[in-house]
mmCIF file of C-alpha atoms and ligand atoms in Angstrom:
data_model
loop_
_atom_site.group_PDB
_atom_site.id
_atom_site.type_symbol
_atom_site.label_atom_id
_atom_site.label_comp_id
_atom_site.label_asym_id
_atom_site.label_seq_id
_atom_site.Cartn_x
_atom_site.Cartn_y
_atom_site.Cartn_z
ATOM 1 C CA MET A 26 17.068 -1.430 26.597
ATOM 2 C CA ARG A 27 16.515 2.225 25.958
ATOM 3 C CA TYR A 28 13.075 1.957 24.322
ATOM 4 C CA GLN A 29 10.173 -0.119 25.642
ATOM 5 C CA LEU A 30 7.145 0.905 23.564
ATOM 6 C CA ALA A 31 6.933 1.393 19.793
ATOM 7 C CA CYS A 32 3.852 3.098 18.309
ATOM 8 C CA PHE A 33 3.156 2.902 14.594
ATOM 9 C CA ASP A 34 1.005 4.810 12.163
ATOM 10 C CA LEU A 35 -0.663 2.595 9.522
ATOM 11 C CA ASP A 36 -1.289 4.407 6.209
ATOM 12 C CA GLY A 37 2.039 5.250 4.550
ATOM 13 C CA THR A 38 4.030 3.675 7.397
ATOM 14 C CA LEU A 39 3.055 0.001 7.744
ATOM 15 C CA ALA A 40 0.820 0.249 4.665
ATOM 16 C CA ASP A 41 2.533 1.015 1.375
ATOM 17 C CA ASN A 42 1.114 3.038 -1.539
ATOM 18 C CA VAL A 43 -1.490 4.766 0.532
ATOM 19 C CA THR A 44 -1.228 8.186 2.161
ATOM 20 C CA SER A 45 -4.781 7.933 3.442
ATOM 21 C CA SER A 46 -7.011 4.876 3.338
ATOM 22 C CA TRP A 47 -9.977 7.268 3.421
ATOM 23 C CA GLN A 48 -8.794 8.784 0.166
ATOM 24 C CA LEU A 49 -8.261 5.330 -1.349
ATOM 25 C CA PHE A 50 -11.852 4.335 -0.509
ATOM 26 C CA HIS A 51 -13.312 7.695 -1.529
ATOM 27 C CA GLU A 52 -11.763 7.195 -4.930
ATOM 28 C CA HIS A 53 -12.727 3.532 -5.189
ATOM 29 C CA PHE A 54 -16.358 4.287 -4.363
ATOM 30 C CA ALA A 55 -16.320 7.490 -6.464
ATOM 31 C CA VAL A 56 -18.062 9.424 -3.700
ATOM 32 C CA ASP A 57 -19.527 12.876 -4.246
ATOM 33 C CA PHE A 58 -16.422 15.053 -4.456
ATOM 34 C CA ALA A 59 -18.115 18.276 -3.318
ATOM 35 C CA LYS A 60 -19.578 16.626 -0.206
ATOM 36 C CA ARG A 61 -16.246 15.009 0.605
ATOM 37 C CA GLU A 62 -14.425 18.343 0.295
ATOM 38 C CA ASP A 63 -17.090 20.087 2.340
ATOM 39 C CA ASN A 64 -16.733 17.556 5.208
ATOM 40 C CA LYS A 65 -12.984 18.085 5.191
ATOM 41 C CA LYS A 66 -13.327 21.866 5.133
ATOM 42 C CA GLN A 67 -15.779 21.811 8.046
ATOM 43 C CA PHE A 68 -13.367 19.741 10.131
ATOM 44 C CA PHE A 69 -10.267 21.806 9.377
ATOM 45 C CA SER A 70 -12.126 25.056 10.039
ATOM 46 C CA GLY A 71 -13.180 23.720 13.446
ATOM 47 C CA LYS A 72 -16.912 23.550 12.645
ATOM 48 C CA ILE A 73 -17.229 19.803 13.284
ATOM 49 C CA PRO A 74 -15.197 17.453 15.489
ATOM 50 C CA TYR A 75 -13.086 14.657 14.007
ATOM 51 C CA ALA A 76 -15.620 11.928 14.844
ATOM 52 C CA GLU A 77 -18.343 13.820 12.970
ATOM 53 C CA TRP A 78 -16.058 14.192 9.944
ATOM 54 C CA ALA A 79 -15.394 10.449 9.995
ATOM 55 C CA LEU A 80 -19.097 9.579 10.318
ATOM 56 C CA ARG A 81 -20.049 11.934 7.483
ATOM 57 C CA ASP A 82 -17.407 10.396 5.228
ATOM 58 C CA VAL A 83 -18.615 6.897 6.135
ATOM 59 C CA GLU A 84 -22.114 8.031 5.090
ATOM 60 C CA LEU A 85 -20.694 8.870 1.639
ATOM 61 C CA TRP A 86 -19.503 5.244 1.317
ATOM 62 C CA LYS A 87 -22.902 3.987 2.465
ATOM 63 C CA GLU A 88 -24.593 6.216 -0.137
ATOM 64 C CA ARG A 89 -22.570 4.325 -2.746
ATOM 65 C CA GLY A 90 -23.710 0.971 -1.334
ATOM 66 C CA ALA A 91 -20.205 0.004 -0.192
ATOM 67 C CA THR A 92 -19.696 -3.658 0.641
ATOM 68 C CA LYS A 93 -16.891 -5.459 2.459
ATOM 69 C CA GLU A 94 -15.954 -7.221 -0.773
ATOM 70 C CA GLN A 95 -15.521 -3.846 -2.497
ATOM 71 C CA PHE A 96 -13.301 -2.526 0.296
ATOM 72 C CA ILE A 97 -11.140 -5.624 -0.104
ATOM 73 C CA GLU A 98 -11.028 -5.100 -3.873
ATOM 74 C CA ALA A 99 -9.840 -1.511 -3.349
ATOM 75 C CA MET A 100 -7.092 -2.640 -0.977
ATOM 76 C CA ARG A 101 -5.959 -5.500 -3.205
ATOM 77 C CA SER A 102 -5.161 -3.111 -6.016
ATOM 78 C CA GLY A 103 -4.339 -0.046 -3.921
ATOM 79 C CA THR A 104 -2.060 -1.091 -1.072
ATOM 80 C CA ALA A 105 0.311 -3.676 0.364
ATOM 81 C CA LEU A 106 2.333 -4.180 3.489
ATOM 82 C CA MET A 107 5.392 -1.898 3.591
ATOM 83 C CA PRO A 108 8.591 -3.801 2.711
ATOM 84 C CA GLY A 109 10.194 -4.977 5.946
ATOM 85 C CA ALA A 110 7.112 -4.327 8.093
ATOM 86 C CA ARG A 111 6.720 -7.876 9.356
ATOM 87 C CA ALA A 112 10.433 -8.242 10.071
ATOM 88 C CA VAL A 113 10.441 -4.992 12.039
ATOM 89 C CA LEU A 114 7.387 -5.837 14.123
ATOM 90 C CA SER A 115 8.697 -9.279 14.988
ATOM 91 C CA SER A 116 12.214 -7.986 15.806
ATOM 92 C CA LEU A 117 10.815 -5.378 18.190
ATOM 93 C CA LYS A 118 8.489 -7.887 19.779
ATOM 94 C CA SER A 119 11.280 -10.431 20.267
ATOM 95 C CA ALA A 120 13.354 -7.678 21.840
ATOM 96 C CA GLY A 121 10.621 -7.435 24.477
ATOM 97 C CA MET A 122 9.058 -4.149 23.377
ATOM 98 C CA LYS A 123 5.368 -3.376 23.634
ATOM 99 C CA LEU A 124 3.798 -2.541 20.271
ATOM 100 C CA ALA A 125 0.942 -0.174 19.500
ATOM 101 C CA LEU A 126 -0.923 0.926 16.405
ATOM 102 C CA ILE A 127 -2.267 4.483 16.562
ATOM 103 C CA SER A 128 -3.905 5.261 13.274
ATOM 104 C CA GLY A 129 -6.523 7.398 11.590
ATOM 105 C CA SER A 130 -7.098 4.478 9.216
ATOM 106 C CA VAL A 131 -9.837 1.849 9.406
ATOM 107 C CA ASN A 132 -9.906 -1.653 10.910
ATOM 108 C CA ILE A 133 -10.564 -3.326 7.559
ATOM 109 C CA MET A 134 -7.174 -2.059 6.324
ATOM 110 C CA LEU A 135 -5.346 -3.558 9.294
ATOM 111 C CA ASP A 136 -7.334 -6.829 8.989
ATOM 112 C CA HIS A 137 -6.338 -7.015 5.324
ATOM 113 C CA LEU A 138 -2.621 -6.277 5.746
ATOM 114 C CA LEU A 139 -1.943 -7.981 9.082
ATOM 115 C CA PRO A 140 -4.706 -10.521 9.733
ATOM 116 C CA ASP A 141 -2.838 -11.663 12.854
ATOM 117 C CA HIS A 142 -2.640 -8.125 14.285
ATOM 118 C CA SER A 143 -4.116 -9.153 17.633
ATOM 119 C CA GLU A 144 -1.039 -11.312 18.217
ATOM 120 C CA ILE A 145 1.304 -8.499 17.171
ATOM 121 C CA PHE A 146 -0.010 -5.334 18.834
ATOM 122 C CA ASP A 147 -0.614 -4.829 22.537
ATOM 123 C CA HIS A 148 -2.766 -1.756 21.824
ATOM 124 C CA ILE A 149 -4.740 -0.746 18.726
ATOM 125 C CA HIS A 150 -6.542 2.526 18.037
ATOM 126 C CA LEU A 151 -8.273 3.108 14.698
ATOM 127 C CA THR A 152 -11.718 3.686 13.233
ATOM 128 C CA GLU A 153 -13.885 0.582 13.177
ATOM 129 C CA LEU A 154 -16.211 -0.199 10.298
ATOM 130 C CA TYR A 155 -19.059 -2.677 10.707
ATOM 131 C CA PHE A 156 -20.907 -4.652 8.039
ATOM 132 C CA ASP A 157 -24.347 -6.279 8.052
ATOM 133 C CA GLU A 158 -25.030 -9.946 7.303
ATOM 134 C CA LEU A 159 -25.110 -9.207 3.562
ATOM 135 C CA GLY A 160 -21.680 -7.598 3.725
ATOM 136 C CA ARG A 161 -22.967 -4.033 3.363
ATOM 137 C CA LEU A 162 -21.325 -1.258 5.360
ATOM 138 C CA SER A 163 -23.686 -0.542 8.242
ATOM 139 C CA HIS A 164 -21.984 1.817 10.680
ATOM 140 C CA ALA A 165 -18.690 3.005 12.105
ATOM 141 C CA LYS A 166 -17.061 3.786 15.410
ATOM 142 C CA PRO A 167 -14.605 6.626 14.773
ATOM 143 C CA THR A 168 -11.291 6.719 16.583
ATOM 144 C CA LEU A 169 -10.860 9.474 19.166
ATOM 145 C CA PHE A 170 -7.128 9.416 18.562
ATOM 146 C CA ASP A 171 -6.122 10.933 15.245
ATOM 147 C CA MET A 172 -4.132 14.205 14.889
ATOM 148 C CA GLU A 173 -3.482 15.644 18.402
ATOM 149 C CA GLY A 174 -5.237 12.516 19.645
ATOM 150 C CA LYS A 175 -2.331 10.343 18.513
ATOM 151 C CA ALA A 176 -0.171 11.934 21.200
ATOM 152 C CA VAL A 177 -2.970 11.455 23.748
ATOM 153 C CA ALA A 178 -3.281 7.760 22.835
ATOM 154 C CA MET A 179 0.463 7.254 23.151
ATOM 155 C CA ARG A 180 0.467 8.936 26.595
ATOM 156 C CA ASN A 181 -2.452 6.747 27.729
ATOM 157 C CA ILE A 182 -0.754 3.564 26.553
ATOM 158 C CA ALA A 183 2.585 4.536 28.088
ATOM 159 C CA GLU A 184 0.861 5.267 31.390
ATOM 160 C CA LYS A 185 -1.029 1.966 31.321
ATOM 161 C CA GLU A 186 2.214 0.097 30.631
ATOM 162 C CA GLY A 187 4.185 2.106 33.191
ATOM 163 C CA ILE A 188 6.635 3.261 30.530
ATOM 164 C CA PRO A 189 7.936 6.858 30.529
ATOM 165 C CA LEU A 190 7.426 8.803 27.279
ATOM 166 C CA SER A 191 11.203 9.123 27.002
ATOM 167 C CA ARG A 192 11.236 5.364 26.347
ATOM 168 C CA CYS A 193 8.510 5.507 23.697
ATOM 169 C CA VAL A 194 9.072 5.471 19.954
ATOM 170 C CA PHE A 195 6.638 6.857 17.400
ATOM 171 C CA VAL A 196 6.932 6.053 13.696
ATOM 172 C CA GLY A 197 4.809 7.971 11.194
ATOM 173 C CA ASP A 198 4.810 9.643 7.803
ATOM 174 C CA HIS A 199 2.282 12.483 7.658
ATOM 175 C CA HIS A 200 0.830 15.720 9.057
ATOM 176 C CA ASN A 201 -1.385 13.881 11.527
ATOM 177 C CA ASP A 202 1.709 12.371 13.179
ATOM 178 C CA VAL A 203 3.352 15.666 14.163
ATOM 179 C CA HIS A 204 1.891 15.872 17.690
ATOM 180 C CA ALA A 205 2.828 12.288 18.537
ATOM 181 C CA ALA A 206 6.300 12.843 17.066
ATOM 182 C CA ARG A 207 6.805 15.815 19.385
ATOM 183 C CA ALA A 208 5.690 13.802 22.427
ATOM 184 C CA ALA A 209 7.727 10.619 21.862
ATOM 185 C CA GLY A 210 11.193 9.978 23.281
ATOM 186 C CA LEU A 211 12.267 8.911 19.801
ATOM 187 C CA SER A 212 10.290 9.934 16.748
ATOM 188 C CA ILE A 213 11.005 8.597 13.297
ATOM 189 C CA ALA A 214 9.668 10.263 10.157
ATOM 190 C CA PHE A 215 9.441 7.365 7.725
ATOM 191 C CA ASN A 216 9.408 7.861 3.958
ATOM 192 C CA SER A 217 7.848 11.248 4.630
ATOM 193 C CA SER A 218 7.490 14.236 2.360
ATOM 194 C CA VAL A 219 6.090 16.388 5.155
ATOM 195 C CA GLU A 220 8.636 18.969 6.304
ATOM 196 C CA ARG A 221 6.751 19.711 9.532
ATOM 197 C CA LEU A 222 6.983 16.066 10.545
ATOM 198 C CA LYS A 223 10.612 15.728 9.538
ATOM 199 C CA SER A 224 11.603 18.728 11.609
ATOM 200 C CA ALA A 225 9.549 17.476 14.585
ATOM 201 C CA SER A 226 11.241 14.063 14.407
ATOM 202 C CA GLY A 227 14.570 12.967 15.860
ATOM 203 C CA VAL A 228 15.285 10.652 12.960
ATOM 204 C CA VAL A 229 14.344 10.842 9.290
ATOM 205 C CA VAL A 230 14.392 7.605 7.301
ATOM 206 C CA ASP A 231 14.052 7.932 3.536
ATOM 207 C CA GLY A 232 12.848 5.243 1.164
ATOM 208 C CA LYS A 233 10.441 2.388 1.624
ATOM 209 C CA ASP A 234 12.439 -0.178 3.588
ATOM 210 C CA LEU A 235 11.031 -0.160 7.102
ATOM 211 C CA ARG A 236 13.989 -2.233 8.345
ATOM 212 C CA LYS A 237 16.029 0.968 8.211
ATOM 213 C CA ILE A 238 14.337 2.146 11.408
ATOM 214 C CA LEU A 239 15.604 -0.800 13.488
ATOM 215 C CA PRO A 240 19.165 0.400 14.241
ATOM 216 C CA HIS A 241 17.694 3.597 15.720
ATOM 217 C CA ILE A 242 15.368 1.704 18.060
ATOM 218 C CA LEU A 243 17.264 -1.417 19.039
ATOM 219 C CA ILE A 244 20.038 0.202 21.001
ATOM 220 C CA PRO A 245 21.217 -0.934 24.424
HETATM 221 MG MG1 MG B 30 0.317 7.863 7.685
#
């Protein structure tokens, strides 16, 4: 088989109706808009590293008294598994491919959409949120692998698995997937409106049926 490892983005790729889970939760918790924008500006101008941006945004949720139940409420009304996602993951797994999730999203989103994710993915990278015994958000462990980091994570996984990058697939939908798309043997821009990603990707799949990526991956 030509491809041996498939890496997936979560928000907008395996998760429908959500470009960024951070945005979904910011809106659900009605966080201070000016602070949220300031955190973003500081990251994109290079003043703070990604992990600091994530921690500051998590603080905004804590300020609002965010609980696990409220996160679940936000996801129930705001997102769902992408049509075809389960079929795709199980087809690739049955074909003997290794599967990875490399996402800037949060663990609670993956737990909600794919509660059996530990049986599906061989490798998972995302930001982890932790809750206290009363269900209140207590702290977070930010991923080191968003943006450029997505390509780094894919390289690390490929190396660990002994798979050359030419045999790795990356599937994503947004700006933060561009670096990984450039590094993968096959990159698929899925349901993407981001021109930079589309032009960095070998394949562009329009619409919201994830099954449409399979014929590009499952080739002898
Ligand atoms: Mg995405």
